[in-house]
Each structure stands twice: as structure tokens, then as C-alpha cells.
Amino acid sequence: MISGPSGAGKSSIVREVLARTDAFFSVSVTTRPPRPGEVDGSDYRFVDRPTFEKMIADGQLLEWAEVFGQYYGTPAEPVLQALAAGRTVILQIDVQGGRQVHRKMPQAAFVWVRPPGDAELRRRLTGRGTESPEALRRRLQTAQQENRAAKASGVYTHIVINDELNRAVQQVVEILTREQNPI
Ligand code: ADP
Ligand code: 5GP
């Protein structure tokens, strides 16, 4: 489980971890519109609200939450299948989802990704250029709240500071390796 404020670098880290390991990435379902370059079915499965609400009602989601006014959720079946096949599964989800997964799968590794500081977070989110000014403000304002919620949840036992990307990726790979081979 990888969580952290928007712009902390979760997607960048996960992309590299997937290139270096044979971990399985859980593709979330969302009602948020795709960003330029995002591919339906590989970054997210993009659906409308009625479709998402039907997935909730049908019990298809391992967890779900409303984040920044949009639904996000983890389809249960692919995750369970990958785990049954012995794969390491990566979920890149928010704190609310983290708490739900912790209740169901406390044995998972819970990683909180932090940017090196507030100014750098602002620089990264602005530099990514994917949010409207209003969405950008909302994401930056929520970052502090998310940090507090993550601490209060007691779920995240690993903290990775994404200062230098390569070092952060290495840390996450080490966490995965250690959790798979605890002795
Ligand atoms: P998240 O998935 O947490 O929202 P992203 O992975 O999209 O964050 O990263 C936000 C922006 O910061 C992107 O433009 C990305 O290229 C950049 N970025 C990520 N990690 C680093 C880093 N260690 N140093 C500098 N820029 C970074
Ligand atoms: P973004 O819109 O930047 O891709 O994601 C916004 C937030 O939603 C991030 O914190 C991301 O981790 C979270 N998120 C993405 N997928 C899921 C999911 O399936 N479930 C939950 N609970 N959060 C998710």
C-alpha cells in the first residue's frame, strides 16, 4: 500500500518499482476525468458515477473512498487473484482506503510517501501541470490534513521521503523484499 499527499511522487515511485520487480499494480476505478497521457485500463479504469455506484452496490470493491470530490476504488477480484498466484500487489490509494485495507489485510506493508517539504510539494504539483488552479489549491490545502490523518490512523509503519527519486524507489523495493522474506 502506497499513500501520500497528491504530488508527493507516488505514481513516479510506483512506475519505477513496477519496472524493477514483478509486482502487480492494482488499477483503481475512478470517476475523475483522465489527465492527458493517462491510459484507460492501465492508469485507472475511468467510469461514470452510476457505474461506480453499481460496483459499490454489487460488492465489487475491496475499498473505496471519495477524494477531491470524485470516487476512487479498488476492484477486489484482480487483487485477490494476484495474491492467490503469489504476486506482490501494489495499491496506490488514499488514507481512507488505507484504513479499510488495514482492517481487511493488516499483514500488508503500509508506506507513506512524503515530499521533502511544502514548497517542493507545491513546485511538483504546479510543475506537473495537470490540475486547474482550483484543484491545485485544494490538493495543497489537503496535504497537511492527509499527513495528520495518516499519523492518526496508526496504519503507516513505513515512511519514505521522496527527495531523490531513485533513493525513494530503492527504499520501497527494500520494504517489499523485507516484507516478503521477513527472516
Ligand atoms: P503523485 O502520484 O503522488 O500525485 P507524481 O508521481 O505525479 O505524484 O509526482 C508529482 C510531480 O513531481 C511529477 O511531475 C513528477 O515528475 C515529479 N516528481 C516526482 N518525484 C520527484 C522527485 N523525487 N524529484 C523531483 N520531482 C519529482
Ligand atoms: P489522483 O487524482 O491524483 O490520481 O489521485 C488522488 C488520490 O486518490 C491519491 O491520494 C490516490 O492515491 C487516491 N486513490 C487512487 N486510487 C484510489 C483507490 O482505488 N482508492 C482510494 N481510496 N484512493 C485512491
PDB file of C-alpha atoms and ligand atoms in Angstrom:
ATOM      1  CA  MET A   1       0.000   0.000   0.000  1.00  0.00           C
ATOM      2  CA  ILE A   2       1.445   3.309  -1.053  1.00  0.00           C
ATOM      3  CA  SER A   3      -0.189   6.514   0.086  1.00  0.00           C
ATOM      4  CA  GLY A   4       0.802  10.141   0.428  1.00  0.00           C
ATOM      5  CA  PRO A   5      -0.335  13.634  -0.465  1.00  0.00           C
ATOM      6  CA  SER A   6      -1.025  14.493  -4.075  1.00  0.00           C
ATOM      7  CA  GLY A   7       2.240  15.424  -5.776  1.00  0.00           C
ATOM      8  CA  ALA A   8       4.449  13.542  -3.282  1.00  0.00           C
ATOM      9  CA  GLY A   9       5.601  11.272  -6.105  1.00  0.00           C
ATOM     10  CA  LYS A  10       3.587   8.062  -5.593  1.00  0.00           C
ATOM     11  CA  SER A  11       2.980   7.442  -9.306  1.00  0.00           C
ATOM     12  CA  SER A  12       6.618   8.154 -10.177  1.00  0.00           C
ATOM     13  CA  ILE A  13       7.840   5.742  -7.492  1.00  0.00           C
ATOM     14  CA  VAL A  14       5.348   3.025  -8.390  1.00  0.00           C
ATOM     15  CA  ARG A  15       6.194   3.248 -12.095  1.00  0.00           C
ATOM     16  CA  GLU A  16       9.864   2.537 -11.296  1.00  0.00           C
ATOM     17  CA  VAL A  17       9.090  -0.190  -8.748  1.00  0.00           C
ATOM     18  CA  LEU A  18       6.972  -1.950 -11.385  1.00  0.00           C
ATOM     19  CA  ALA A  19       9.873  -1.711 -13.850  1.00  0.00           C
ATOM     20  CA  ARG A  20      12.279  -3.270 -11.328  1.00  0.00           C
ATOM     21  CA  THR A  21      10.075  -6.016  -9.829  1.00  0.00           C
ATOM     22  CA  ASP A  22       7.310  -8.340 -10.977  1.00  0.00           C
ATOM     23  CA  ALA A  23       4.782  -6.737  -8.633  1.00  0.00           C
ATOM     24  CA  PHE A  24       1.168  -6.450  -9.786  1.00  0.00           C
ATOM     25  CA  PHE A  25      -0.352  -2.953  -9.899  1.00  0.00           C
ATOM     26  CA  SER A  26      -3.965  -2.728  -8.810  1.00  0.00           C
ATOM     27  CA  VAL A  27      -5.681  -0.473 -11.363  1.00  0.00           C
ATOM     28  CA  SER A  28      -8.232   1.610  -9.498  1.00  0.00           C
ATOM     29  CA  VAL A  29     -11.636   2.646 -10.793  1.00  0.00           C
ATOM     30  CA  THR A  30     -12.389   6.364 -10.695  1.00  0.00           C
ATOM     31  CA  THR A  31     -14.962   8.915 -11.759  1.00  0.00           C
ATOM     32  CA  ARG A  32     -12.204  11.534 -12.174  1.00  0.00           C
ATOM     33  CA  PRO A  33     -11.623  12.500 -15.823  1.00  0.00           C
ATOM     34  CA  PRO A  34      -8.388  11.195 -17.381  1.00  0.00           C
ATOM     35  CA  ARG A  35      -5.357  13.506 -17.461  1.00  0.00           C
ATOM     36  CA  PRO A  36      -3.578  13.924 -20.785  1.00  0.00           C
ATOM     37  CA  GLY A  37      -1.466  10.818 -21.314  1.00  0.00           C
ATOM     38  CA  GLU A  38      -3.346   8.618 -18.857  1.00  0.00           C
ATOM     39  CA  VAL A  39      -4.450   5.326 -20.370  1.00  0.00           C
ATOM     40  CA  ASP A  40      -7.827   3.815 -19.522  1.00  0.00           C
ATOM     41  CA  GLY A  41      -7.299   0.345 -18.046  1.00  0.00           C
ATOM     42  CA  SER A  42      -3.680   0.880 -17.141  1.00  0.00           C
ATOM     43  CA  ASP A  43      -3.511   4.098 -15.068  1.00  0.00           C
ATOM     44  CA  TYR A  44      -7.141   3.914 -13.955  1.00  0.00           C
ATOM     45  CA  ARG A  45     -10.390   2.497 -15.208  1.00  0.00           C
ATOM     46  CA  PHE A  46     -12.403   5.648 -15.890  1.00  0.00           C
ATOM     47  CA  VAL A  47     -16.137   5.243 -15.287  1.00  0.00           C
ATOM     48  CA  ASP A  48     -19.186   7.437 -14.676  1.00  0.00           C
ATOM     49  CA  ARG A  49     -20.842   7.811 -11.258  1.00  0.00           C
ATOM     50  CA  PRO A  50     -23.749   5.374 -11.868  1.00  0.00           C
ATOM     51  CA  THR A  51     -21.267   2.669 -12.946  1.00  0.00           C
ATOM     52  CA  PHE A  52     -19.138   3.282  -9.839  1.00  0.00           C
ATOM     53  CA  GLU A  53     -22.194   3.229  -7.569  1.00  0.00           C
ATOM     54  CA  LYS A  54     -23.278  -0.079  -9.102  1.00  0.00           C
ATOM     55  CA  MET A  55     -19.828  -1.528  -8.376  1.00  0.00           C
ATOM     56  CA  ILE A  56     -20.223  -0.473  -4.712  1.00  0.00           C
ATOM     57  CA  ALA A  57     -23.728  -1.971  -4.546  1.00  0.00           C
ATOM     58  CA  ASP A  58     -22.547  -5.232  -6.141  1.00  0.00           C
ATOM     59  CA  GLY A  59     -19.710  -5.559  -3.607  1.00  0.00           C
ATOM     60  CA  GLN A  60     -17.044  -5.491  -6.324  1.00  0.00           C
ATOM     61  CA  LEU A  61     -14.710  -3.122  -4.473  1.00  0.00           C
ATOM     62  CA  LEU A  62     -12.162  -4.070  -1.816  1.00  0.00           C
ATOM     63  CA  GLU A  63     -12.289  -0.474  -0.615  1.00  0.00           C
ATOM     64  CA  TRP A  64     -13.496   2.839  -1.966  1.00  0.00           C
ATOM     65  CA  ALA A  65     -13.497   6.495  -0.967  1.00  0.00           C
ATOM     66  CA  GLU A  66     -14.455   9.936  -2.166  1.00  0.00           C
ATOM     67  CA  VAL A  67     -11.297  12.000  -2.702  1.00  0.00           C
ATOM     68  CA  PHE A  68     -11.294  15.597  -4.002  1.00  0.00           C
ATOM     69  CA  GLY A  69     -14.987  15.184  -4.870  1.00  0.00           C
ATOM     70  CA  GLN A  70     -14.502  12.078  -7.041  1.00  0.00           C
ATOM     71  CA  TYR A  71     -14.953   8.381  -6.365  1.00  0.00           C
ATOM     72  CA  TYR A  72     -11.888   6.119  -6.306  1.00  0.00           C
ATOM     73  CA  GLY A  73     -11.945   2.385  -5.544  1.00  0.00           C
ATOM     74  CA  THR A  74     -10.011  -0.875  -5.741  1.00  0.00           C
ATOM     75  CA  PRO A  75     -11.649  -3.730  -7.684  1.00  0.00           C
ATOM     76  CA  ALA A  76     -11.368  -6.755  -5.379  1.00  0.00           C
ATOM     77  CA  GLU A  77     -11.131  -9.583  -7.883  1.00  0.00           C
ATOM     78  CA  PRO A  78      -7.826  -8.762  -9.648  1.00  0.00           C
ATOM     79  CA  VAL A  79      -6.149  -8.163  -6.275  1.00  0.00           C
ATOM     80  CA  LEU A  80      -7.355 -11.443  -4.800  1.00  0.00           C
ATOM     81  CA  GLN A  81      -6.375 -13.347  -7.955  1.00  0.00           C
ATOM     82  CA  ALA A  82      -2.870 -11.867  -7.988  1.00  0.00           C
ATOM     83  CA  LEU A  83      -2.387 -12.626  -4.284  1.00  0.00           C
ATOM     84  CA  ALA A  84      -3.607 -16.200  -4.824  1.00  0.00           C
ATOM     85  CA  ALA A  85      -0.989 -16.511  -7.587  1.00  0.00           C
ATOM     86  CA  GLY A  86       1.701 -15.459  -5.105  1.00  0.00           C
ATOM     87  CA  ARG A  87       2.290 -11.986  -6.582  1.00  0.00           C
ATOM     88  CA  THR A  88       3.158  -8.849  -4.639  1.00  0.00           C
ATOM     89  CA  VAL A  89       0.302  -6.417  -5.154  1.00  0.00           C
ATOM     90  CA  ILE A  90       0.691  -2.638  -5.075  1.00  0.00           C
ATOM     91  CA  LEU A  91      -2.248  -0.422  -4.149  1.00  0.00           C
ATOM     92  CA  GLN A  92      -1.740   3.304  -4.620  1.00  0.00           C
ATOM     93  CA  ILE A  93      -4.637   4.685  -2.603  1.00  0.00           C
ATOM     94  CA  ASP A  94      -5.526   7.402  -0.091  1.00  0.00           C
ATOM     95  CA  VAL A  95      -5.647   7.307   3.731  1.00  0.00           C
ATOM     96  CA  GLN A  96      -9.346   6.438   3.890  1.00  0.00           C
ATOM     97  CA  GLY A  97      -8.651   3.443   1.653  1.00  0.00           C
ATOM     98  CA  GLY A  98      -5.556   2.635   3.707  1.00  0.00           C
ATOM     99  CA  ARG A  99      -7.657   2.284   6.848  1.00  0.00           C
ATOM    100  CA  GLN A 100     -10.153  -0.004   5.101  1.00  0.00           C
ATOM    101  CA  VAL A 101      -7.407  -2.244   3.690  1.00  0.00           C
ATOM    102  CA  HIS A 102      -5.684  -2.312   7.087  1.00  0.00           C
ATOM    103  CA  ARG A 103      -8.868  -3.729   8.632  1.00  0.00           C
ATOM    104  CA  LYS A 104      -9.113  -6.434   5.957  1.00  0.00           C
ATOM    105  CA  MET A 105      -5.410  -7.159   5.379  1.00  0.00           C
ATOM    106  CA  PRO A 106      -3.374  -5.987   8.374  1.00  0.00           C
ATOM    107  CA  GLN A 107      -0.409  -8.062   7.211  1.00  0.00           C
ATOM    108  CA  ALA A 108       0.163  -5.738   4.212  1.00  0.00           C
ATOM    109  CA  ALA A 109       3.043  -3.239   4.187  1.00  0.00           C
ATOM    110  CA  PHE A 110       1.786   0.343   4.545  1.00  0.00           C
ATOM    111  CA  VAL A 111       4.068   3.017   3.110  1.00  0.00           C
ATOM    112  CA  TRP A 112       3.543   6.765   3.499  1.00  0.00           C
ATOM    113  CA  VAL A 113       5.362   8.874   0.901  1.00  0.00           C
ATOM    114  CA  ARG A 114       6.309  12.384   1.953  1.00  0.00           C
ATOM    115  CA  PRO A 115       7.700  15.187  -0.182  1.00  0.00           C
ATOM    116  CA  PRO A 116      10.843  16.829   1.246  1.00  0.00           C
ATOM    117  CA  GLY A 117       8.815  19.933   2.173  1.00  0.00           C
ATOM    118  CA  ASP A 118       5.732  22.047   1.473  1.00  0.00           C
ATOM    119  CA  ALA A 119       7.458  24.340  -1.013  1.00  0.00           C
ATOM    120  CA  GLU A 120       8.751  21.372  -3.014  1.00  0.00           C
ATOM    121  CA  LEU A 121       5.284  19.773  -2.986  1.00  0.00           C
ATOM    122  CA  ARG A 122       3.838  22.978  -4.433  1.00  0.00           C
ATOM    123  CA  ARG A 123       6.608  23.088  -7.036  1.00  0.00           C
ATOM    124  CA  ARG A 124       5.996  19.477  -8.085  1.00  0.00           C
ATOM    125  CA  LEU A 125       2.229  19.750  -8.304  1.00  0.00           C
ATOM    126  CA  THR A 126       2.468  23.029 -10.214  1.00  0.00           C
ATOM    127  CA  GLY A 127       5.196  21.598 -12.444  1.00  0.00           C
ATOM    128  CA  ARG A 128       3.099  18.522 -13.260  1.00  0.00           C
ATOM    129  CA  GLY A 129       0.602  20.940 -14.803  1.00  0.00           C
ATOM    130  CA  THR A 130      -2.345  18.569 -14.591  1.00  0.00           C
ATOM    131  CA  GLU A 131      -4.630  20.441 -12.194  1.00  0.00           C
ATOM    132  CA  SER A 132      -6.758  23.549 -12.618  1.00  0.00           C
ATOM    133  CA  PRO A 133      -5.780  26.394 -10.239  1.00  0.00           C
ATOM    134  CA  GLU A 134      -8.754  25.498  -8.024  1.00  0.00           C
ATOM    135  CA  ALA A 135      -7.892  21.773  -7.919  1.00  0.00           C
ATOM    136  CA  LEU A 136      -4.252  22.629  -7.244  1.00  0.00           C
ATOM    137  CA  ARG A 137      -5.223  24.799  -4.262  1.00  0.00           C
ATOM    138  CA  ARG A 138      -7.479  22.059  -2.926  1.00  0.00           C
ATOM    139  CA  ARG A 139      -4.782  19.392  -3.213  1.00  0.00           C
ATOM    140  CA  LEU A 140      -2.171  21.569  -1.494  1.00  0.00           C
ATOM    141  CA  GLN A 141      -4.570  22.548   1.296  1.00  0.00           C
ATOM    142  CA  THR A 142      -5.484  18.906   1.873  1.00  0.00           C
ATOM    143  CA  ALA A 143      -1.850  17.745   2.094  1.00  0.00           C
ATOM    144  CA  GLN A 144      -1.403  18.790   5.753  1.00  0.00           C
ATOM    145  CA  GLN A 145      -4.717  17.208   6.701  1.00  0.00           C
ATOM    146  CA  GLU A 146      -3.689  13.982   4.963  1.00  0.00           C
ATOM    147  CA  ASN A 147      -0.380  13.913   6.845  1.00  0.00           C
ATOM    148  CA  ARG A 148      -2.235  14.310  10.138  1.00  0.00           C
ATOM    149  CA  ALA A 149      -4.827  11.669   9.174  1.00  0.00           C
ATOM    150  CA  ALA A 150      -2.059   9.252   8.182  1.00  0.00           C
ATOM    151  CA  LYS A 151      -0.309   9.713  11.525  1.00  0.00           C
ATOM    152  CA  ALA A 152      -3.576   9.375  13.464  1.00  0.00           C
ATOM    153  CA  SER A 153      -4.575   6.228  11.564  1.00  0.00           C
ATOM    154  CA  GLY A 154      -1.660   4.267  13.015  1.00  0.00           C
ATOM    155  CA  VAL A 155      -1.659   2.313   9.749  1.00  0.00           C
ATOM    156  CA  TYR A 156       1.564   3.524   8.126  1.00  0.00           C
ATOM    157  CA  THR A 157       4.617   1.850   9.590  1.00  0.00           C
ATOM    158  CA  HIS A 158       6.967   2.832   6.745  1.00  0.00           C
ATOM    159  CA  ILE A 159       7.747   6.433   5.845  1.00  0.00           C
ATOM    160  CA  VAL A 160       9.629   7.198   2.649  1.00  0.00           C
ATOM    161  CA  ILE A 161      10.780  10.739   1.975  1.00  0.00           C
ATOM    162  CA  ASN A 162      10.808  11.252  -1.783  1.00  0.00           C
ATOM    163  CA  ASP A 163      13.725  13.611  -2.023  1.00  0.00           C
ATOM    164  CA  GLU A 164      15.817  11.877  -4.667  1.00  0.00           C
ATOM    165  CA  LEU A 165      13.530   9.640  -6.744  1.00  0.00           C
ATOM    166  CA  ASN A 166      15.977   6.789  -7.207  1.00  0.00           C
ATOM    167  CA  ARG A 167      16.622   6.552  -3.469  1.00  0.00           C
ATOM    168  CA  ALA A 168      12.880   6.544  -2.692  1.00  0.00           C
ATOM    169  CA  VAL A 169      12.324   3.770  -5.251  1.00  0.00           C
ATOM    170  CA  GLN A 170      15.134   1.731  -3.719  1.00  0.00           C
ATOM    171  CA  GLN A 171      13.624   2.129  -0.257  1.00  0.00           C
ATOM    172  CA  VAL A 172      10.230   0.897  -1.445  1.00  0.00           C
ATOM    173  CA  VAL A 173      11.812  -2.088  -3.214  1.00  0.00           C
ATOM    174  CA  GLU A 174      13.684  -2.918   0.018  1.00  0.00           C
ATOM    175  CA  ILE A 175      10.462  -2.709   2.039  1.00  0.00           C
ATOM    176  CA  LEU A 176       8.735  -5.095  -0.388  1.00  0.00           C
ATOM    177  CA  THR A 177      11.656  -7.517  -0.273  1.00  0.00           C
ATOM    178  CA  ARG A 178      11.878  -7.436   3.520  1.00  0.00           C
ATOM    179  CA  GLU A 179       8.136  -7.970   3.971  1.00  0.00           C
ATOM    180  CA  GLN A 180       8.225 -10.948   1.612  1.00  0.00           C
ATOM    181  CA  ASN A 181      11.226 -12.513   3.342  1.00  0.00           C
ATOM    182  CA  PRO A 182      10.872 -11.432   6.981  1.00  0.00           C
ATOM    183  CA  ILE A 183      13.669 -13.583   8.412  1.00  0.00           C
TER     184      ILE A 183
HETATM  185  P1  ADP B   1       1.604  11.647  -7.013  1.00  0.00           P
HETATM  186  O1  ADP B   1       1.371  10.380  -7.776  1.00  0.00           O
HETATM  187  O2  ADP B   1       1.970  11.389  -5.581  1.00  0.00           O
HETATM  188  O3  ADP B   1       0.469  12.628  -7.105  1.00  0.00           O
HETATM  189  P2  ADP B   1       3.612  12.211  -9.090  1.00  0.00           P
HETATM  190  O4  ADP B   1       4.381  10.939  -9.160  1.00  0.00           O
HETATM  191  O5  ADP B   1       2.632  12.520 -10.172  1.00  0.00           O
HETATM  192  O6  ADP B   1       2.885  12.375  -7.634  1.00  0.00           O
HETATM  193  O7  ADP B   1       4.701  13.398  -8.974  1.00  0.00           O
HETATM  194  C1  ADP B   1       4.316  14.773  -8.992  1.00  0.00           C
HETATM  195  C2  ADP B   1       5.311  15.555  -9.851  1.00  0.00           C
HETATM  196  O8  ADP B   1       6.587  15.568  -9.195  1.00  0.00           O
HETATM  197  C3  ADP B   1       5.555  14.921 -11.212  1.00  0.00           C
HETATM  198  O9  ADP B   1       5.680  15.955 -12.169  1.00  0.00           O
HETATM  199  C4  ADP B   1       6.852  14.140 -11.044  1.00  0.00           C
HETATM  200  O10 ADP B   1       7.570  14.042 -12.261  1.00  0.00           O
HETATM  201  C5  ADP B   1       7.592  14.989 -10.019  1.00  0.00           C
HETATM  202  N1  ADP B   1       8.468  14.196  -9.108  1.00  0.00           N
HETATM  203  C6  ADP B   1       8.195  13.018  -8.524  1.00  0.00           C
HETATM  204  N2  ADP B   1       9.226  12.606  -7.730  1.00  0.00           N
HETATM  205  C7  ADP B   1      10.160  13.583  -7.805  1.00  0.00           C
HETATM  206  C8  ADP B   1      11.457  13.765  -7.215  1.00  0.00           C
HETATM  207  N3  ADP B   1      11.999  12.867  -6.368  1.00  0.00           N
HETATM  208  N4  ADP B   1      12.144  14.888  -7.512  1.00  0.00           N
HETATM  209  C9  ADP B   1      11.615  15.819  -8.365  1.00  0.00           C
HETATM  210  N5  ADP B   1      10.401  15.707  -8.960  1.00  0.00           N
HETATM  211  C10 ADP B   1       9.681  14.610  -8.688  1.00  0.00           C
HETATM  212  P1  5GP B   2      -5.130  11.312  -8.416  1.00  0.00           P
HETATM  213  O1  5GP B   2      -6.392  12.005  -8.820  1.00  0.00           O
HETATM  214  O2  5GP B   2      -4.014  12.281  -8.105  1.00  0.00           O
HETATM  215  O3  5GP B   2      -4.718  10.207  -9.351  1.00  0.00           O
HETATM  216  O4  5GP B   2      -5.429  10.568  -7.014  1.00  0.00           O
HETATM  217  C1  5GP B   2      -5.977  11.295  -5.941  1.00  0.00           C
HETATM  218  C2  5GP B   2      -5.896  10.471  -4.667  1.00  0.00           C
HETATM  219  O5  5GP B   2      -6.739   9.317  -4.777  1.00  0.00           O
HETATM  220  C3  5GP B   2      -4.496   9.931  -4.360  1.00  0.00           C
HETATM  221  O6  5GP B   2      -4.261  10.061  -2.955  1.00  0.00           O
HETATM  222  C4  5GP B   2      -4.590   8.478  -4.743  1.00  0.00           C
HETATM  223  O7  5GP B   2      -3.690   7.657  -4.021  1.00  0.00           O
HETATM  224  C5  5GP B   2      -6.022   8.180  -4.343  1.00  0.00           C
HETATM  225  N1  5GP B   2      -6.542   6.960  -4.974  1.00  0.00           N
HETATM  226  C6  5GP B   2      -6.270   6.477  -6.211  1.00  0.00           C
HETATM  227  N2  5GP B   2      -6.899   5.304  -6.406  1.00  0.00           N
HETATM  228  C7  5GP B   2      -7.582   5.032  -5.258  1.00  0.00           C
HETATM  229  C8  5GP B   2      -8.408   3.947  -4.833  1.00  0.00           C
HETATM  230  O8  5GP B   2      -8.662   2.980  -5.534  1.00  0.00           O
HETATM  231  N3  5GP B   2      -8.923   4.039  -3.578  1.00  0.00           N
HETATM  232  C9  5GP B   2      -8.685   5.092  -2.746  1.00  0.00           C
HETATM  233  N4  5GP B   2      -9.225   5.059  -1.523  1.00  0.00           N
HETATM  234  N5  5GP B   2      -7.902   6.130  -3.115  1.00  0.00           N
HETATM  235  C10 5GP B   2      -7.358   6.095  -4.348  1.00  0.00           C
END
